[in-house]
Coordinates of C-alpha atoms and ligand atoms in Angstrom, one line a residue:
X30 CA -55.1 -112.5 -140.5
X31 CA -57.1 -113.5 -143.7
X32 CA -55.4 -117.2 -145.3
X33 CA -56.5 -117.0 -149.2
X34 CA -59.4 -118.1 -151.0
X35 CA -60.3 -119.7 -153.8
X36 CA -62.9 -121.6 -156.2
X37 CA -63.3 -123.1 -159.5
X38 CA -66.0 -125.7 -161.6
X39 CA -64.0 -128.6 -163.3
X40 CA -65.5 -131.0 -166.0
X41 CA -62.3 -132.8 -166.3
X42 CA -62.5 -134.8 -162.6
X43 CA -64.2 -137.9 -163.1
X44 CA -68.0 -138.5 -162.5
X45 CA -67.7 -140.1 -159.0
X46 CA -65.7 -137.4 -157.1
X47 CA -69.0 -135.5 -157.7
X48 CA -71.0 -137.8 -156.2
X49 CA -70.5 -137.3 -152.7
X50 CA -71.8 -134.0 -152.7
X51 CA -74.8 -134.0 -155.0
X52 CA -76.8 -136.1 -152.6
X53 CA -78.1 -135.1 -149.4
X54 CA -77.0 -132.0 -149.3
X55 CA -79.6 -129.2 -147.9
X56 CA -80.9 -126.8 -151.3
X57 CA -80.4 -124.2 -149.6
X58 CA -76.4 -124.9 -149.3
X59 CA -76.1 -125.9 -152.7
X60 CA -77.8 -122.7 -153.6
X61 CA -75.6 -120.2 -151.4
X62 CA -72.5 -121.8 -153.7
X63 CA -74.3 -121.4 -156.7
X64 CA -74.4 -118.1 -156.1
X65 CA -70.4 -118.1 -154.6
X66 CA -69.9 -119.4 -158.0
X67 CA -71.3 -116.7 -159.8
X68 CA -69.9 -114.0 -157.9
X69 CA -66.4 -115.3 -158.4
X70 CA -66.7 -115.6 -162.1
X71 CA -67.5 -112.0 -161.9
X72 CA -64.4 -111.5 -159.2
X73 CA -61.9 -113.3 -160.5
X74 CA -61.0 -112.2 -164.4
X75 CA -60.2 -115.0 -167.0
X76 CA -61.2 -117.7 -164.3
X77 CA -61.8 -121.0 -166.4
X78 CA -65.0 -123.4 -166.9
X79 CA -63.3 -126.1 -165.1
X80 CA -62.0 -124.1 -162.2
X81 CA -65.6 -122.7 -161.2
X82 CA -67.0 -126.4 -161.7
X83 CA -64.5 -127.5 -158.8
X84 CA -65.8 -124.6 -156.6
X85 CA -69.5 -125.4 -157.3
X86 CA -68.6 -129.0 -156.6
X87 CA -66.6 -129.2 -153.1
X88 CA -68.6 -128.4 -150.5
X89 CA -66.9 -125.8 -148.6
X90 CA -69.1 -126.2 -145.5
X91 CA -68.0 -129.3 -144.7
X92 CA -64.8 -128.0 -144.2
X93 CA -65.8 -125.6 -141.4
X94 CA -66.6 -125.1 -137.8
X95 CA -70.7 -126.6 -138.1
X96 CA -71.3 -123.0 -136.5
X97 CA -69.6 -121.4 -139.4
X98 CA -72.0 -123.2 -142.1
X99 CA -74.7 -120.5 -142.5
X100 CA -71.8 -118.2 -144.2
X101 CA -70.0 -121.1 -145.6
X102 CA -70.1 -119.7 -149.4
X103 CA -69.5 -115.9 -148.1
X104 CA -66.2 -114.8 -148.8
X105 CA -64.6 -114.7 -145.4
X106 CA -61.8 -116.6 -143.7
X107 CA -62.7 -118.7 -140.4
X108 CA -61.1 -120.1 -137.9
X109 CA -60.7 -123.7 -137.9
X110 CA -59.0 -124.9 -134.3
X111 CA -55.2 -125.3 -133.5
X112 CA -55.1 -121.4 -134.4
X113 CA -55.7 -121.9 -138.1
X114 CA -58.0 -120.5 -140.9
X115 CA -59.6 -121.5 -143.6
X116 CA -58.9 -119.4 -146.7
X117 CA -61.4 -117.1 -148.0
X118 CA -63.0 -118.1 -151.5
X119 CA -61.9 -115.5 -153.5
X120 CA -58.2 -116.1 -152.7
X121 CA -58.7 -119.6 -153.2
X122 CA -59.8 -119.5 -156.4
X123 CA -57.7 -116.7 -157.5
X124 CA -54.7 -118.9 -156.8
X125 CA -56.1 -121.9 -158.5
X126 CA -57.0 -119.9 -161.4
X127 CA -53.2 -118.5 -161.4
X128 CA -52.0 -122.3 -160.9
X129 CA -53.5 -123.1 -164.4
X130 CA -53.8 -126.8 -163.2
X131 CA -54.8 -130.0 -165.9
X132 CA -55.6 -133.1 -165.1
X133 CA -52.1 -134.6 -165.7
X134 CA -50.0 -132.1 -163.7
X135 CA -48.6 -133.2 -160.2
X136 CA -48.9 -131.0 -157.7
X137 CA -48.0 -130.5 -153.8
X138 CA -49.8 -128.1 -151.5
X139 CA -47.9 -126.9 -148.5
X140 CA -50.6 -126.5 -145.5
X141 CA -53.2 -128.4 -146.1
X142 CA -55.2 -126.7 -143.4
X143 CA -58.9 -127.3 -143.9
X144 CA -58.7 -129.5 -146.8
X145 CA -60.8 -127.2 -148.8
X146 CA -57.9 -125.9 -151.3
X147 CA -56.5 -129.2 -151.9
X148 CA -60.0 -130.7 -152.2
X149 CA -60.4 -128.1 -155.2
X150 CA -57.6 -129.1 -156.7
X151 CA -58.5 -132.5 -156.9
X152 CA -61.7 -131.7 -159.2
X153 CA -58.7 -130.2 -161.2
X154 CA -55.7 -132.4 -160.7
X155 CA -55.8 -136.8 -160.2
X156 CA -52.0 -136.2 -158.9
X157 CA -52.5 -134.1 -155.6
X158 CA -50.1 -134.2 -152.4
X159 CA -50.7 -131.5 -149.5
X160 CA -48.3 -131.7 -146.4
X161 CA -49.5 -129.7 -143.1
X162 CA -47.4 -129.5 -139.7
X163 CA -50.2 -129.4 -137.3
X164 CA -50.8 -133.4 -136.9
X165 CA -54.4 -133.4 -135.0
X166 CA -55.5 -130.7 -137.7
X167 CA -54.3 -133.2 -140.4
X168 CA -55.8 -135.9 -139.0
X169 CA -59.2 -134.2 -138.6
X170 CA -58.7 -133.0 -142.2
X171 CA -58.1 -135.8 -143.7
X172 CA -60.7 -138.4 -141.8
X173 CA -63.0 -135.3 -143.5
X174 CA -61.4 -135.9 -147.5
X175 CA -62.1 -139.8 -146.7
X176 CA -65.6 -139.6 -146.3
X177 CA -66.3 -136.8 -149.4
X178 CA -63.9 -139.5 -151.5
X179 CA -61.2 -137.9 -151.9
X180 CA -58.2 -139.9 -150.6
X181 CA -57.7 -141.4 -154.1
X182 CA -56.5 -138.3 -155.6
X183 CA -55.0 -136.4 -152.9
X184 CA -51.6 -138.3 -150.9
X185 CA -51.3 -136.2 -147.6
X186 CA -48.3 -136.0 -145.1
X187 CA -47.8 -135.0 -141.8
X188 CA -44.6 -132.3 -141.4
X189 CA -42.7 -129.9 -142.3
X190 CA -44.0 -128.5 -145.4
X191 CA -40.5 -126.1 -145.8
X192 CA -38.9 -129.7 -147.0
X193 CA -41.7 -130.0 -149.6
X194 CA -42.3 -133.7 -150.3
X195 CA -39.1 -135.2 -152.3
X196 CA -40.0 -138.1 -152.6
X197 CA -43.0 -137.8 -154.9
X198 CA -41.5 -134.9 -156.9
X199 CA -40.5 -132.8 -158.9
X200 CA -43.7 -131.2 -159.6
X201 CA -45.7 -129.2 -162.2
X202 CA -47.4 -126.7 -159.8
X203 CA -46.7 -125.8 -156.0
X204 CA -49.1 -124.0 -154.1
X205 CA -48.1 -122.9 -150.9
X206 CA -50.6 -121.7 -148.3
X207 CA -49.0 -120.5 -145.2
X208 CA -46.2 -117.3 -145.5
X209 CA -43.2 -117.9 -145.7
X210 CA -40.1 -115.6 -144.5
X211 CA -38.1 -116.5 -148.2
X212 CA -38.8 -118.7 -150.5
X213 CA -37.6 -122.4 -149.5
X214 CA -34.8 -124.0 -151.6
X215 CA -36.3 -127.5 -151.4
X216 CA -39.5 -126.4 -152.7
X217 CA -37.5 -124.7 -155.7
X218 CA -35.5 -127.9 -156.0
X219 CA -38.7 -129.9 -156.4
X220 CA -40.1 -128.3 -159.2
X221 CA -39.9 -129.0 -162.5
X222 CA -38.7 -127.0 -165.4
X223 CA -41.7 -125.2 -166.7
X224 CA -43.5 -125.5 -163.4
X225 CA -44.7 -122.8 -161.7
X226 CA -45.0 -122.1 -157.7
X227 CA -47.8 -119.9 -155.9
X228 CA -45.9 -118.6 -152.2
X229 CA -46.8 -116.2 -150.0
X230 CA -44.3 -114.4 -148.5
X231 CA -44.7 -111.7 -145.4
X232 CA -43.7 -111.3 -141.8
X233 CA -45.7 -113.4 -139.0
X234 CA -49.9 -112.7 -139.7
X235 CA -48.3 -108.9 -141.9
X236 CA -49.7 -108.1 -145.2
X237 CA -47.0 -109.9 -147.5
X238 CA -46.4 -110.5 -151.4
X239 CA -47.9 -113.6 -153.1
X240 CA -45.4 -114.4 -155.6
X241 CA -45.6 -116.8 -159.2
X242 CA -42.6 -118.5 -159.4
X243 CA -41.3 -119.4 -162.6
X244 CA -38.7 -122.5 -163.3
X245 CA -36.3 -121.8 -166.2
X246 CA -35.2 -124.6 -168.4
X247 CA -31.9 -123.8 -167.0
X248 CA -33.2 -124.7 -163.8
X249 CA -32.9 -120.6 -162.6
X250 CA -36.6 -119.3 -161.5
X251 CA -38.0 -115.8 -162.3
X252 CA -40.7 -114.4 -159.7
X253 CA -43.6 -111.7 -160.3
X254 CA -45.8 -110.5 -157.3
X255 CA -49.3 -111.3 -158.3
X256 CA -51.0 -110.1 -155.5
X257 CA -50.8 -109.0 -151.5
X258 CA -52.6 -110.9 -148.6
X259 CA -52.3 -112.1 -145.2
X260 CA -51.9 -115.9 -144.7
X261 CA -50.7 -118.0 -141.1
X262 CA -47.3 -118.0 -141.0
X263 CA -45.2 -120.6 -142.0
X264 CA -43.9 -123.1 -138.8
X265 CA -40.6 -125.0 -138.6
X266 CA -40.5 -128.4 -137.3
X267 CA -39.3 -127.5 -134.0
X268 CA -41.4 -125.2 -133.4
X269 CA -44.3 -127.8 -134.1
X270 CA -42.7 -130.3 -131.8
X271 CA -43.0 -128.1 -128.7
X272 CA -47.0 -128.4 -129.1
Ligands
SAH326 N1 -54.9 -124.6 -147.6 C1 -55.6 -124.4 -146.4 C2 -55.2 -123.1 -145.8 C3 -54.6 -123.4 -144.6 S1 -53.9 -122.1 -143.6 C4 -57.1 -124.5 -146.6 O1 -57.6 -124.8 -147.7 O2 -57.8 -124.4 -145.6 C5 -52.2 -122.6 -143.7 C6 -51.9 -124.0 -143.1 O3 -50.5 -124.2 -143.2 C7 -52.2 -124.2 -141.6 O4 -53.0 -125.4 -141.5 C8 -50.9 -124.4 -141.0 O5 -50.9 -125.3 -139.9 C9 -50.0 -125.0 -142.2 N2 -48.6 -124.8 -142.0 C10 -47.9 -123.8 -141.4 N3 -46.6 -124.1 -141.5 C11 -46.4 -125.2 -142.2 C12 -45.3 -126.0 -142.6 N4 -44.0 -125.7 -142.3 N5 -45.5 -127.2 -143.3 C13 -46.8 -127.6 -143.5 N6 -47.9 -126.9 -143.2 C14 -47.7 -125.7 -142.5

């Protein structure tokens, strides 16, 4: 039932998004994702400067259940209500680092979940949109990105993710974080030549592919399975309305 992981270290996001989460924090969490940190640049091959400076700066344990904190920067998944998890760090970081995200591209997150991925993306990105379906999740999450400053760099929306978010598209790098049962046309639609798409794909809470979607120039994609993991499955509005 393991959602994915990630983490990365950015010096292109701009002095004050740091801010938040140098002061007041406790040493001893700042510590524990120091040493996250230098575990995954031991775990996850070719992983960039920048991407572990965003996972040394966002402060995964705000992101968690408070009784979760003491194993905030282990490399597990938790629960996080409305029967969600948040993604383990290695996963998370192992899809950013596929992502190859600058500071210019524009990209949309489908599940925004915890907040944590999208929050590493924004040390990465200053163009991030993340849609979830679960509205009090969202909510929760996104009262959370407020108060670590994030909301200037990440637009959020409530609904159903399998639509993407045309309105503020096409975009250089999808990540999608719930598994899907194909790979959704509109999300193909939406991103641009060149772009590239991470997307899990698997039966309901079963092992499943993680594929890198290619766009052609032509506008035809090529995929490649990069990896295999277990993420929450991927809801359909209707479902979502019966909550
Ligand atoms: N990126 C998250 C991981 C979240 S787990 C993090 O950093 O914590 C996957 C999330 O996808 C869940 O919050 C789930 O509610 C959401 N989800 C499932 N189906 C969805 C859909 N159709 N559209 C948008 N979000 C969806």
């Amino acid at each position: 039932m393991a959602c994915a992981l990630l983490l990365c270290i950015s010096t292109a996001a701009p002095a004050q998004y740091n801010k938040p989460f140098e002061s007041g924090e406790p040493a001893k969490m700042v510590e524990a994702r120091q040493k996250m940190v230098k575990w995954l640049k031991r775990a996850v091959k070719g992983i960039t400067p920048e991407v572990l400076n965003a996972f040394n700066t966002v402060p995964r344990h705000k992101f968690m259940h408070s009784r979760d904190k003491g194993i905030a920067y282990k490399n597990k998944w938790k629960s996080i209500g409305f029967g969600q998890t948040i993604t383990n760090p290695w996963m998370v970081a192992y899809m950013t680092h596929l992502l190859d995200v600058a500071p210019t591209s524009r990209v949309l997150e489908i599940g925004t979940g915890s907040g944590y991925q999208s929050s590493i993306l924004a040390q990465l990105s200053n163009h991030v949109h993340s849609v979830e379906i679960v509205r009090p999740l969202a909510e929760r999450t996104h009262k959370i990105q407020e108060a670590l400053g994030y909301t200037a760099k990440i637009k959020h929306k409530i609904g159903d993710g399998y639509f993407g978010w045309q309105e503020n598209g096409p975009y250089d790098r999808i990540m999608v974080t719930c598994a899907a049962d194909h790979i959704p046309v509109p999300l193909i639609q939406q991103l641009k030549p060149g772009g590239l798409m991470l997307i899990p794909v698997g039966g309901h809470f079963q092992r499943g592919n993680i594929y890198l979607v290619t766009k052609q120039d032509d506008g035809s994609i090529r995929r490649k399975v990069v990896a295999t993991g277990t993420f929450v499955p991927m809801r359909r509005a209707d479902i979502s309305k019966k909550r």
